[in-house]
Amino acid sequence: MKISLCIPMYNESSIVADTVKTVFAAMEKLAVELDCDYEVLFSNDGSTDNCADIARDTAAEIGGDRIIVTGYEKNRGKGAAVRHAMLESSGDIVVCTDCDLAYGTDVVGEAVKRFAADAEGKTPDLVIGSRKLGGDGYEGYTFIRKLASKAYMIVLRVVAGFKMSDSQCGFKAYTGDAAHRIFSDIETDGFAFDQEVLMSAQALGMTIAEMPVKIINHRESKVSVLSDSFKMLRDLLRIKKTVRKRYRK
């Protein structure tokens, strides 16, 4: 088994060296625990700082030859960065998390283990993190950020018909086949790409499981509560129409 860990980054020069060191140590430990291979793909979303060089230099310093820095020159958005990494990944399980490692690194192993077959021999195609499944998932959030997140979840359930409790969580895992099948079609470059991912997975009849996660590392969100929320709502309506047309039988 091979695990691919995909990490989008945009102007992360202040934290990326620590992130490289942390994920290297975590993935080395997980590789021994699960007797598996791995790769880590840092997908550079056209950063204007030197975070890509820092990531490469740090990986070279610590002997992280399985750490790959990829990406493109012009900033396009988080969705584009995630898609780029997903389509370059070669793992049997593909995990995506943010560069600040908001949910820590233990969740990677926990997610991989959830792809084991159940009593009926079934496995999920996707495992998505949820801050709502545990009582402390939103611990440390500001009131405004917590309110905005929960309000958006309500809108998603109404407009898109989502049954999942937390589609916007930055931690998700896929089988390799599911990752490539879904992201080969994804068109959304911005933050609303998560909705297109989940709508596509539902339209394709894929099985989606949830697992509880908790924010461990807090930092200021790059999402504007007002402007980005309205943009994501517009994108949501567009995505719903696009996905319905794409997978119409």
XYZ file of N, CA and C in Angstrom:
747
model
N 0.849 -1.201 0.000
C 0.000 0.000 0.000
C 0.881 1.245 0.000
N 0.423 2.263 -0.717
C 1.115 3.545 -0.753
C 0.141 4.661 -0.380
N 0.604 5.582 0.454
C -0.205 6.719 0.879
C 0.356 7.983 0.234
N -0.507 8.773 -0.369
C -0.122 10.088 -0.876
C -0.735 11.140 0.033
N 0.084 12.043 0.551
C -0.407 13.159 1.352
C -0.249 14.431 0.531
N -1.369 15.081 0.218
C -1.373 16.271 -0.631
C -1.614 17.518 0.217
N -0.750 18.515 0.047
C -0.830 19.731 0.847
C -0.764 20.949 -0.069
N -1.885 21.661 -0.276
C -1.838 22.886 -1.071
C -1.158 23.993 -0.269
N -0.461 24.881 -0.961
C 0.161 25.997 -0.236
C 0.170 27.264 -1.094
N -0.044 28.381 -0.410
C 0.025 29.690 -1.061
C 0.643 30.672 -0.073
N 1.820 31.160 -0.380
C 2.544 32.124 0.466
C 2.667 31.628 1.910
N 3.224 30.443 2.059
C 3.352 29.810 3.385
C 4.801 29.795 3.874
N 5.596 30.784 3.488
C 7.014 30.777 3.846
C 7.253 30.800 5.354
N 6.303 31.337 6.116
C 6.501 31.441 7.563
C 6.330 30.104 8.284
N 5.648 29.141 7.646
C 5.355 27.885 8.342
C 5.804 26.638 7.605
N 6.143 26.759 6.318
C 6.319 25.541 5.512
C 7.507 24.691 5.951
N 8.581 25.291 6.454
C 9.722 24.488 6.901
C 9.311 23.581 8.053
N 8.589 24.134 9.023
C 8.115 23.321 10.150
C 7.143 22.244 9.680
N 6.298 22.604 8.699
C 5.340 21.631 8.175
C 6.055 20.465 7.499
N 7.063 20.756 6.704
C 7.832 19.702 6.037
C 8.447 18.758 7.067
N 9.063 19.318 8.085
C 9.705 18.492 9.125
C 8.672 17.656 9.873
N 7.522 18.258 10.171
C 6.487 17.552 10.929
C 5.891 16.400 10.136
N 5.551 16.658 8.865
C 4.937 15.588 8.070
C 5.945 14.500 7.728
N 7.197 14.868 7.567
C 8.227 13.857 7.296
C 8.331 12.885 8.472
N 8.404 13.438 9.686
C 8.500 12.580 10.870
C 7.248 11.724 11.021
N 6.071 12.328 10.786
C 4.813 11.603 10.942
C 4.664 10.495 9.907
N 5.023 10.780 8.652
C 4.855 9.782 7.599
C 5.895 8.676 7.710
N 7.094 8.991 8.170
C 8.093 7.948 8.408
C 7.589 6.981 9.481
N 7.020 7.524 10.533
C 6.479 6.700 11.613
C 5.303 5.864 11.121
N 4.411 6.475 10.328
C 3.241 5.758 9.818
C 3.652 4.653 8.852
N 4.689 4.915 8.047
C 5.155 3.912 7.094
C 5.632 2.647 7.811
N 6.274 2.829 8.964
C 6.713 1.681 9.755
C 5.517 0.980 10.387
N 4.604 1.778 10.932
C 3.434 1.220 11.615
C 2.560 0.397 10.680
N 2.352 0.898 9.471
C 1.456 0.227 8.524
C 2.205 -0.591 7.475
N 3.530 -0.583 7.535
C 4.362 -1.286 6.559
C 3.968 -0.861 5.144
N 4.062 0.436 4.890
C 3.623 0.967 3.605
C 4.625 1.994 3.078
N 4.447 2.367 1.833
C 5.229 3.419 1.198
C 4.413 4.713 1.263
N 5.048 5.840 0.968
C 4.307 7.107 0.981
C 5.002 8.141 0.108
N 4.263 9.195 -0.191
C 4.801 10.390 -0.823
C 4.046 11.589 -0.260
N 4.704 12.737 -0.208
C 4.059 13.977 0.229
C 4.206 14.981 -0.898
N 3.079 15.504 -1.380
C 3.095 16.467 -2.474
C 2.663 17.842 -1.962
N 3.599 18.794 -1.961
C 3.274 20.183 -1.657
C 2.934 20.861 -2.977
N 1.685 21.304 -3.112
C 1.218 21.875 -4.371
C 1.198 23.395 -4.262
N 2.140 24.038 -4.941
C 2.321 25.484 -4.838
C 1.365 26.233 -5.769
N 0.448 26.991 -5.171
C -0.592 27.699 -5.918
C -0.099 29.083 -6.369
N 0.977 29.087 -7.145
C 1.484 30.351 -7.676
C 1.883 31.343 -6.603
N 2.532 30.872 -5.561
C 2.924 31.745 -4.455
C 3.868 32.845 -4.936
N 3.782 34.015 -4.273
C 4.671 35.131 -4.593
C 5.828 35.226 -3.612
N 5.855 34.337 -2.628
C 7.005 34.275 -1.726
C 7.879 33.083 -2.131
N 8.807 32.704 -1.283
C 9.730 31.620 -1.628
C 9.403 30.321 -0.907
N 8.113 30.081 -0.623
C 7.751 28.877 0.136
C 8.112 27.595 -0.606
N 8.042 27.598 -1.930
C 8.387 26.391 -2.687
C 9.864 26.058 -2.514
N 10.723 27.076 -2.573
C 12.161 26.851 -2.389
C 12.459 26.383 -0.966
N 11.771 26.980 0.000
C 11.972 26.582 1.395
C 11.579 25.117 1.580
N 10.464 24.722 0.992
C 10.004 23.334 1.113
C 11.015 22.377 0.502
N 11.527 22.717 -0.679
C 12.517 21.852 -1.337
C 13.807 21.769 -0.518
N 14.280 22.920 -0.054
C 15.534 22.947 0.708
C 15.406 22.179 2.023
N 14.271 22.346 2.691
C 14.059 21.653 3.959
C 13.996 20.151 3.752
N 13.303 19.732 2.705
C 13.213 18.299 2.398
C 14.594 17.716 2.122
N 15.415 18.476 1.395
C 16.772 17.999 1.085
C 17.617 17.898 2.355
N 17.448 18.864 3.249
C 18.232 18.884 4.489
C 17.929 17.689 5.389
N 16.666 17.266 5.418
C 16.280 16.186 6.335
C 16.244 14.819 5.653
N 16.605 14.792 4.384
C 16.608 13.517 3.673
C 15.232 13.049 3.271
N 14.346 13.986 3.064
C 12.969 13.629 2.688
C 12.810 13.471 1.195
N 13.346 12.382 0.646
C 13.292 12.200 -0.803
C 11.894 11.829 -1.302
N 10.988 11.526 -0.395
C 9.605 11.250 -0.801
C 8.740 12.511 -0.741
N 9.356 13.634 -0.423
C 8.640 14.916 -0.378
C 8.834 15.627 -1.714
N 7.738 15.904 -2.385
C 7.756 16.462 -3.737
C 7.098 17.842 -3.712
N 7.752 18.821 -4.331
C 7.151 20.149 -4.469
C 6.733 20.312 -5.922
N 5.454 20.535 -6.127
C 4.920 20.685 -7.469
C 4.080 21.962 -7.515
N 3.428 22.235 -8.616
C 2.588 23.429 -8.692
C 2.723 24.156 -10.014
N 2.412 25.442 -10.010
C 2.377 26.246 -11.229
C 2.661 27.698 -10.855
N 2.905 28.561 -11.840
C 3.417 29.904 -11.585
C 2.342 30.930 -11.199
N 1.173 30.882 -11.791
C 0.146 31.896 -11.560
C -0.882 31.419 -10.540
N -1.173 32.240 -9.542
C -2.155 31.890 -8.513
C -3.529 31.650 -9.123
N -4.131 30.501 -8.751
C -5.434 30.134 -9.308
C -6.469 29.823 -8.236
N -6.030 29.444 -7.047
C -6.968 29.138 -5.979
C -6.707 27.776 -5.368
N -7.235 27.572 -4.163
C -6.989 26.335 -3.430
C -7.488 25.113 -4.189
N -8.641 25.228 -4.826
C -9.174 24.090 -5.570
C -8.239 23.633 -6.672
N -7.625 24.592 -7.355
C -6.675 24.260 -8.421
C -5.447 23.569 -7.856
N -4.966 24.054 -6.701
C -3.780 23.457 -6.084
C -4.050 22.026 -5.625
N -5.208 21.801 -5.024
C -5.565 20.447 -4.589
C -5.721 19.531 -5.798
N -6.409 20.012 -6.826
C -6.600 19.190 -8.038
C -5.258 18.810 -8.653
N -4.337 19.764 -8.711
C -3.019 19.509 -9.296
C -2.303 18.382 -8.545
N -2.332 18.443 -7.231
C -1.672 17.406 -6.434
C -2.377 16.067 -6.559
N -3.699 16.090 -6.520
C -4.466 14.845 -6.606
C -4.174 14.096 -7.906
N -4.109 14.823 -9.000
C -3.899 14.170 -10.289
C -2.456 13.721 -10.481
N -1.528 14.272 -9.710
C -0.140 13.814 -9.757
C 0.132 12.687 -8.766
N -0.790 12.473 -7.822
C -0.566 11.477 -6.776
C -0.589 10.061 -7.355
N 0.116 9.161 -6.647
C 0.180 7.767 -7.106
C -0.187 6.782 -5.999
N -0.753 7.291 -4.902
C -1.062 6.435 -3.774
C -2.332 5.616 -3.927
N -2.395 4.514 -3.189
C -3.633 3.734 -3.104
C -4.654 4.481 -2.265
N -4.150 5.241 -1.278
C -4.972 6.150 -0.473
C -4.375 7.537 -0.625
N -5.227 8.521 -0.911
C -4.766 9.896 -1.109
C -5.430 10.786 -0.075
N -4.617 11.455 0.725
C -5.105 12.283 1.824
C -4.778 13.744 1.527
N -5.694 14.634 1.855
C -5.456 16.066 1.664
C -5.661 16.797 2.983
N -4.710 17.649 3.329
C -4.844 18.497 4.510
C -4.184 19.827 4.222
N -4.407 20.833 5.071
C -3.874 22.166 4.841
C -2.455 22.304 5.362
N -1.735 23.314 4.860
C -0.325 23.485 5.175
C -0.083 23.803 6.647
N -1.068 24.356 7.324
C -0.892 24.640 8.753
C -1.132 23.409 9.621
N -1.457 22.281 8.980
C -1.732 21.034 9.706
C -2.726 21.291 10.835
N -3.828 21.952 10.472
C -4.820 22.378 11.459
C -5.339 21.229 12.308
N -5.423 20.037 11.729
C -5.985 18.886 12.439
C -4.900 17.940 12.949
N -3.657 18.392 12.897
C -2.550 17.545 13.335
C -2.175 16.526 12.278
N -1.352 15.559 12.658
C -0.914 14.520 11.722
C -1.450 13.129 12.066
N -1.893 12.934 13.291
C -2.425 11.615 13.671
C -3.645 11.236 12.840
N -4.369 12.266 12.356
C -5.591 11.998 11.584
C -5.298 11.277 10.275
N -4.074 11.396 9.766
C -3.737 10.714 8.507
C -3.836 9.204 8.687
N -3.193 8.685 9.722
C -3.263 7.256 9.991
C -4.672 6.800 10.327
N -5.396 7.631 11.083
C -6.771 7.281 11.444
C -7.645 7.168 10.197
N -7.456 8.083 9.257
C -8.251 8.049 8.027
C -7.907 6.827 7.191
N -6.617 6.520 7.061
C -6.191 5.360 6.263
C -6.812 4.078 6.810
N -6.846 3.949 8.117
C -7.396 2.738 8.733
C -8.892 2.596 8.481
N -9.566 3.702 8.206
C -11.014 3.638 7.957
C -11.349 3.113 6.570
N -10.339 2.893 5.749
C -10.581 2.283 4.441
C -10.546 0.758 4.509
N -10.325 0.211 5.674
C -10.380 -1.246 5.835
C -11.809 -1.718 5.609
N -11.958 -2.896 5.040
C -13.289 -3.415 4.737
C -14.082 -3.674 6.010
N -15.380 -3.416 5.952
C -16.250 -3.696 7.088
C -16.678 -5.167 7.066
N -17.627 -5.513 7.926
C -18.051 -6.914 8.047
C -18.660 -7.449 6.751
N -19.166 -6.535 5.915
C -19.774 -6.948 4.652
C -18.789 -6.856 3.490
N -17.528 -6.543 3.811
C -16.513 -6.455 2.771
C -16.549 -5.163 1.985
N -17.243 -4.142 2.498
C -17.358 -2.858 1.804
C -16.358 -1.863 2.369
N -15.859 -1.001 1.500
C -14.954 0.072 1.923
C -15.468 1.399 1.376
N -15.224 2.512 2.082
C -15.648 3.810 1.564
C -14.751 4.253 0.417
N -15.278 5.110 -0.418
C -14.478 5.734 -1.472
C -13.825 7.017 -0.955
N -14.514 7.679 -0.031
C -14.024 8.899 0.583
C -14.214 8.825 2.088
N -13.288 9.427 2.825
C -13.444 9.635 4.261
C -13.206 11.117 4.508
N -14.197 11.814 5.025
C -14.050 13.250 5.223
C -14.089 13.589 6.707
N -13.256 14.538 7.098
C -13.227 14.975 8.476
C -14.452 15.808 8.808
N -14.896 15.737 10.043
C -16.033 16.540 10.494
C -15.744 17.107 11.874
N -15.896 18.440 11.978
C -15.727 19.103 13.270
C -16.980 19.013 14.116
N -18.045 18.458 13.533
C -19.326 18.422 14.245
C -19.586 17.090 14.933
N -18.799 16.081 14.633
C -19.049 14.761 15.207
C -18.571 14.645 16.643
N -17.612 15.459 17.019
C -17.125 15.471 18.398
C -17.519 16.772 19.085
N -17.613 16.751 20.383
C -18.027 17.939 21.108
C -17.015 19.066 21.093
N -15.750 18.761 20.754
C -14.705 19.777 20.808
C -14.163 20.148 19.432
N -14.888 19.806 18.375
C -14.415 20.055 17.021
C -14.182 21.516 16.699
N -15.010 22.391 17.279
C -14.896 23.824 17.022
C -14.224 24.562 18.177
N -13.595 23.837 19.061
C -12.956 24.450 20.217
C -11.870 25.430 19.784
N -11.924 26.655 20.303
C -10.923 27.650 19.961
C -11.307 28.550 18.803
N -12.408 28.262 18.114
C -12.882 29.118 17.038
C -13.442 30.412 17.618
N -13.293 31.507 16.880
C -13.967 32.745 17.272
C -15.463 32.576 17.034
N -16.255 33.364 17.719
C -17.710 33.266 17.572
C -18.132 33.501 16.125
N -17.555 34.529 15.484
C -17.933 34.871 14.114
C -17.578 33.742 13.155
N -16.376 33.174 13.320
C -15.954 32.099 12.419
C -16.813 30.856 12.617
N -17.140 30.565 13.856
C -17.990 29.411 14.135
C -19.389 29.618 13.552
N -19.935 30.832 13.726
C -21.264 31.146 13.204
C -21.295 31.049 11.687
N -20.265 31.612 11.042
C -20.207 31.595 9.578
C -20.118 30.164 9.050
N -19.295 29.341 9.692
C -19.123 27.957 9.259
C -20.424 27.175 9.372
N -21.094 27.319 10.493
C -22.322 26.561 10.705
C -23.449 27.059 9.808
N -23.485 28.387 9.571
C -24.518 28.940 8.688
C -24.332 28.411 7.265
N -23.084 28.331 6.842
C -22.803 27.833 5.495
C -23.188 26.365 5.371
N -22.999 25.598 6.422
C -23.394 24.188 6.402
C -24.906 24.041 6.217
N -25.658 24.945 6.848
C -27.117 24.913 6.701
C -27.500 25.198 5.256
N -26.846 26.206 4.664
C -27.117 26.548 3.265
C -26.808 25.366 2.352
N -25.706 24.696 2.609
C -25.328 23.541 1.793
C -26.366 22.429 1.867
N -26.859 22.178 3.064
C -27.858 21.118 3.208
C -29.141 21.464 2.465
N -29.500 22.747 2.490
C -30.735 23.176 1.834
C -30.571 23.205 0.320
N -29.500 23.855 -0.148
C -29.303 24.058 -1.585
C -28.799 22.803 -2.286
N -27.822 22.132 -1.673
C -27.191 20.995 -2.344
C -27.701 19.644 -1.876
N -28.448 19.627 -0.782
C -28.971 18.366 -0.289
C -27.942 17.498 0.391
N -26.859 18.105 0.913
C -25.825 17.333 1.588
C -26.349 16.720 2.875
N -25.959 15.476 3.107
C -26.286 14.813 4.364
C -25.072 14.785 5.293
N -23.876 15.051 4.739
C -22.672 15.073 5.560
C -22.702 16.273 6.489
N -22.056 16.132 7.628
C -22.170 17.181 8.648
C -21.190 18.329 8.453
N -20.119 18.138 7.657
C -19.099 19.187 7.571
C -18.315 19.084 6.274
N -18.921 19.524 5.174
C -18.275 19.386 3.865
C -17.077 20.308 3.700
N -17.006 21.396 4.469
C -15.939 22.380 4.302
C -14.658 22.038 5.058
N -14.662 20.976 5.813
C -13.461 20.597 6.557
C -12.296 20.380 5.585
N -11.111 20.917 5.942
C -9.967 20.838 5.050
C -9.275 19.493 5.023
N -9.775 18.529 5.801
C -9.160 17.208 5.826
C -10.066 16.191 5.154
N -9.561 15.558 4.091
C -10.312 14.540 3.365
C -9.355 13.471 2.861
N -9.881 12.260 2.697
C -9.081 11.153 2.180
C -9.900 10.383 1.140
N -9.208 9.822 0.172
C -9.852 9.142 -0.953
C -9.092 7.860 -1.285
N -9.779 6.917 -1.883
C -9.024 5.862 -2.539
C -8.351 6.510 -3.744
N -7.252 5.923 -4.196
C -6.573 6.491 -5.349
C -7.477 6.571 -6.567
N -8.268 5.524 -6.777
C -9.184 5.507 -7.921
C -10.220 6.624 -7.813
N -10.776 6.810 -6.619
C -11.788 7.846 -6.419
C -11.190 9.234 -6.625
N -9.989 9.449 -6.103
C -9.340 10.762 -6.238
C -9.156 11.130 -7.707
N -8.650 10.205 -8.497
C -8.404 10.509 -9.905
C -9.700 10.606 -10.693
N -10.680 9.784 -10.358
C -11.959 9.856 -11.074
C -12.646 11.180 -10.808
N -12.674 11.607 -9.556
C -13.360 12.848 -9.204
C -12.617 14.071 -9.738
N -11.317 14.149 -9.459
C -10.581 15.370 -9.797
C -10.279 15.508 -11.277
N -10.469 14.455 -12.041
C -10.357 14.583 -13.499
C -11.467 15.464 -14.053
N -12.564 15.577 -13.314
C -13.716 16.360 -13.764
C -13.851 17.716 -13.069
N -13.212 17.894 -11.920
C -13.414 19.101 -11.129
C -12.931 20.338 -11.875
N -13.757 21.387 -11.875
C -13.449 22.626 -12.589
C -13.274 23.823 -11.658
N -13.766 23.727 -10.430
C -13.743 24.866 -9.514
C -12.348 25.085 -8.951
N -11.817 26.294 -9.129
C -10.477 26.612 -8.655
C -10.463 27.191 -7.248
N -11.572 27.783 -6.805
C -11.620 28.462 -5.521
C -11.991 27.558 -4.363
N -12.361 28.195 -3.230
C -12.654 27.459 -2.002
C -13.874 26.550 -2.126
N -14.758 26.829 -3.081
C -15.976 26.026 -3.217
C -15.724 24.682 -3.890
N -14.467 24.373 -4.195
C -14.189 23.102 -4.876
C -14.661 21.907 -4.050
N -14.658 22.030 -2.721
C -15.113 20.922 -1.874
C -16.531 20.499 -2.225
N -17.368 21.483 -2.552
C -18.744 21.158 -2.904
C -18.824 20.388 -4.211
N -18.004 20.790 -5.188
C -18.014 20.061 -6.455
C -17.491 18.643 -6.255
N -16.498 18.486 -5.383
C -15.967 17.150 -5.076
C -17.061 16.260 -4.519
N -17.775 16.749 -3.508
C -18.771 15.911 -2.848
C -20.007 15.693 -3.709
N -20.423 16.711 -4.449
C -21.550 16.529 -5.364
C -21.202 15.507 -6.438
N -19.967 15.571 -6.939
C -19.527 14.615 -7.960
C -19.486 13.205 -7.395
N -18.947 13.072 -6.178
C -18.886 11.749 -5.546
C -20.283 11.173 -5.361
N -21.220 12.005 -4.948
C -22.595 11.541 -4.784
C -23.187 11.132 -6.128
N -22.966 11.954 -7.155
C -23.519 11.657 -8.477
C -22.937 10.364 -9.044
N -21.695 10.056 -8.669
C -21.039 8.838 -9.146
C -21.387 7.619 -8.296
N -22.202 7.824 -7.277
C -22.625 6.714 -6.425
C -21.555 6.234 -5.474
N -20.594 7.091 -5.160
C -19.511 6.697 -4.257
C -19.963 6.718 -2.804
N -19.304 5.911 -1.995
C -19.613 5.833 -0.572
C -18.743 6.829 0.194
N -19.393 7.682 0.993
C -18.689 8.710 1.750
C -18.863 8.437 3.240
N -17.744 8.317 3.939
C -17.780 8.126 5.392
C -17.225 9.378 6.069
N -17.616 9.592 7.318
C -17.128 10.727 8.089
C -16.331 10.249 9.300
N -15.391 11.080 9.733
C -14.644 10.796 10.948
C -14.475 12.103 11.734
N -14.524 12.044 13.054
C -14.394 13.267 13.850
C -12.967 13.817 13.809
N -12.855 15.136 13.685
C -11.558 15.800 13.758
C -11.695 17.020 14.662
N -10.566 17.478 15.138
C -10.536 18.641 16.022
C -9.416 19.574 15.576
N -9.705 20.866 15.565
C -8.675 21.839 15.244
C -7.628 21.845 16.356
N -6.390 21.606 15.973
C -5.287 21.602 16.926
C -4.437 22.865 16.772
N -4.176 23.218 15.516
C -3.369 24.408 15.227
C -4.257 25.500 14.654
N -4.440 26.560 15.408
C -5.298 27.660 14.979
C -4.478 28.766 14.333
N -5.013 29.330 13.280
C -4.460 30.559 12.725
C -5.588 31.295 12.016
N -5.343 32.549 11.663
C -6.377 33.360 11.029
C -6.765 32.761 9.683
N -8.060 32.636 9.455
C -8.546 32.061 8.207
C -8.248 32.986 7.031
N -7.943 32.377 5.872
C -7.732 33.150 4.650
C -9.048 33.411 3.919
N -10.144 32.913 4.468
C -11.459 33.102 3.870
C -12.113 34.334 4.459
N -12.576 35.230 3.606
C -13.329 36.398 4.060
C -14.770 35.986 4.298
N -15.262 36.227 5.520
C -16.607 35.781 5.887
C -17.656 36.328 4.931
N -17.535 37.600 4.530
C -18.559 38.203 3.682
C -18.328 37.916 2.198
N -17.215 38.410 1.642
C -17.005 38.292 0.197
C -16.880 36.845 -0.265
N -16.098 36.032 0.461
C -15.920 34.642 0.040
C -17.175 33.807 0.244
N -17.981 34.132 1.261
C -19.224 33.387 1.489
C -20.199 33.606 0.344
N -20.327 34.851 -0.115
C -21.216 35.133 -1.239
C -20.685 34.481 -2.511
N -19.361 34.529 -2.683
C -18.780 33.904 -3.876
C -18.998 32.390 -3.850
N -18.820 31.759 -2.674
C -19.017 30.321 -2.579
C -20.467 29.943 -2.824
N -21.395 30.817 -2.406
C -22.812 30.538 -2.654
C -23.108 30.596 -4.147
N -22.547 31.589 -4.830
C -22.726 31.669 -6.283
C -22.118 30.444 -6.959
N -20.921 30.069 -6.485
C -20.264 28.890 -7.048
C -21.097 27.631 -6.800
N -21.710 27.565 -5.627
C -22.510 26.396 -5.269
C -23.663 26.201 -6.247
N -24.345 27.289 -6.581
C -25.460 27.203 -7.525
C -24.963 26.785 -8.912
N -23.811 27.330 -9.313
C -23.225 26.957 -10.600
C -22.794 25.492 -10.598
N -22.154 25.080 -9.513
C -21.660 23.703 -9.409
C -22.810 22.707 -9.457
N -23.885 23.008 -8.758
C -25.032 22.111 -8.735
C -25.553 21.868 -10.145
N -25.636 22.928 -10.925
C -26.105 22.815 -12.307
C -25.106 22.049 -13.165
N -23.815 22.345 -12.983
C -22.767 21.702 -13.778
C -22.693 20.202 -13.512
N -22.716 19.826 -12.241
C -22.608 18.409 -11.874
C -23.826 17.631 -12.355
N -24.994 18.238 -12.226
C -26.221 17.574 -12.680
C -26.146 17.289 -14.176
N -25.628 18.260 -14.943
C -25.509 18.093 -16.394
C -24.412 17.097 -16.736
N -23.297 17.143 -15.998
C -22.130 16.295 -16.282
C -22.459 14.811 -16.133
N -23.193 14.487 -15.081
C -23.434 13.075 -14.786
C -24.862 12.633 -15.087
N -25.537 13.411 -15.892
C -26.912 13.049 -16.260
C -26.895 11.751 -17.045
N -27.776 10.865 -16.662
C -27.843 9.555 -17.331
C -28.943 9.527 -18.364
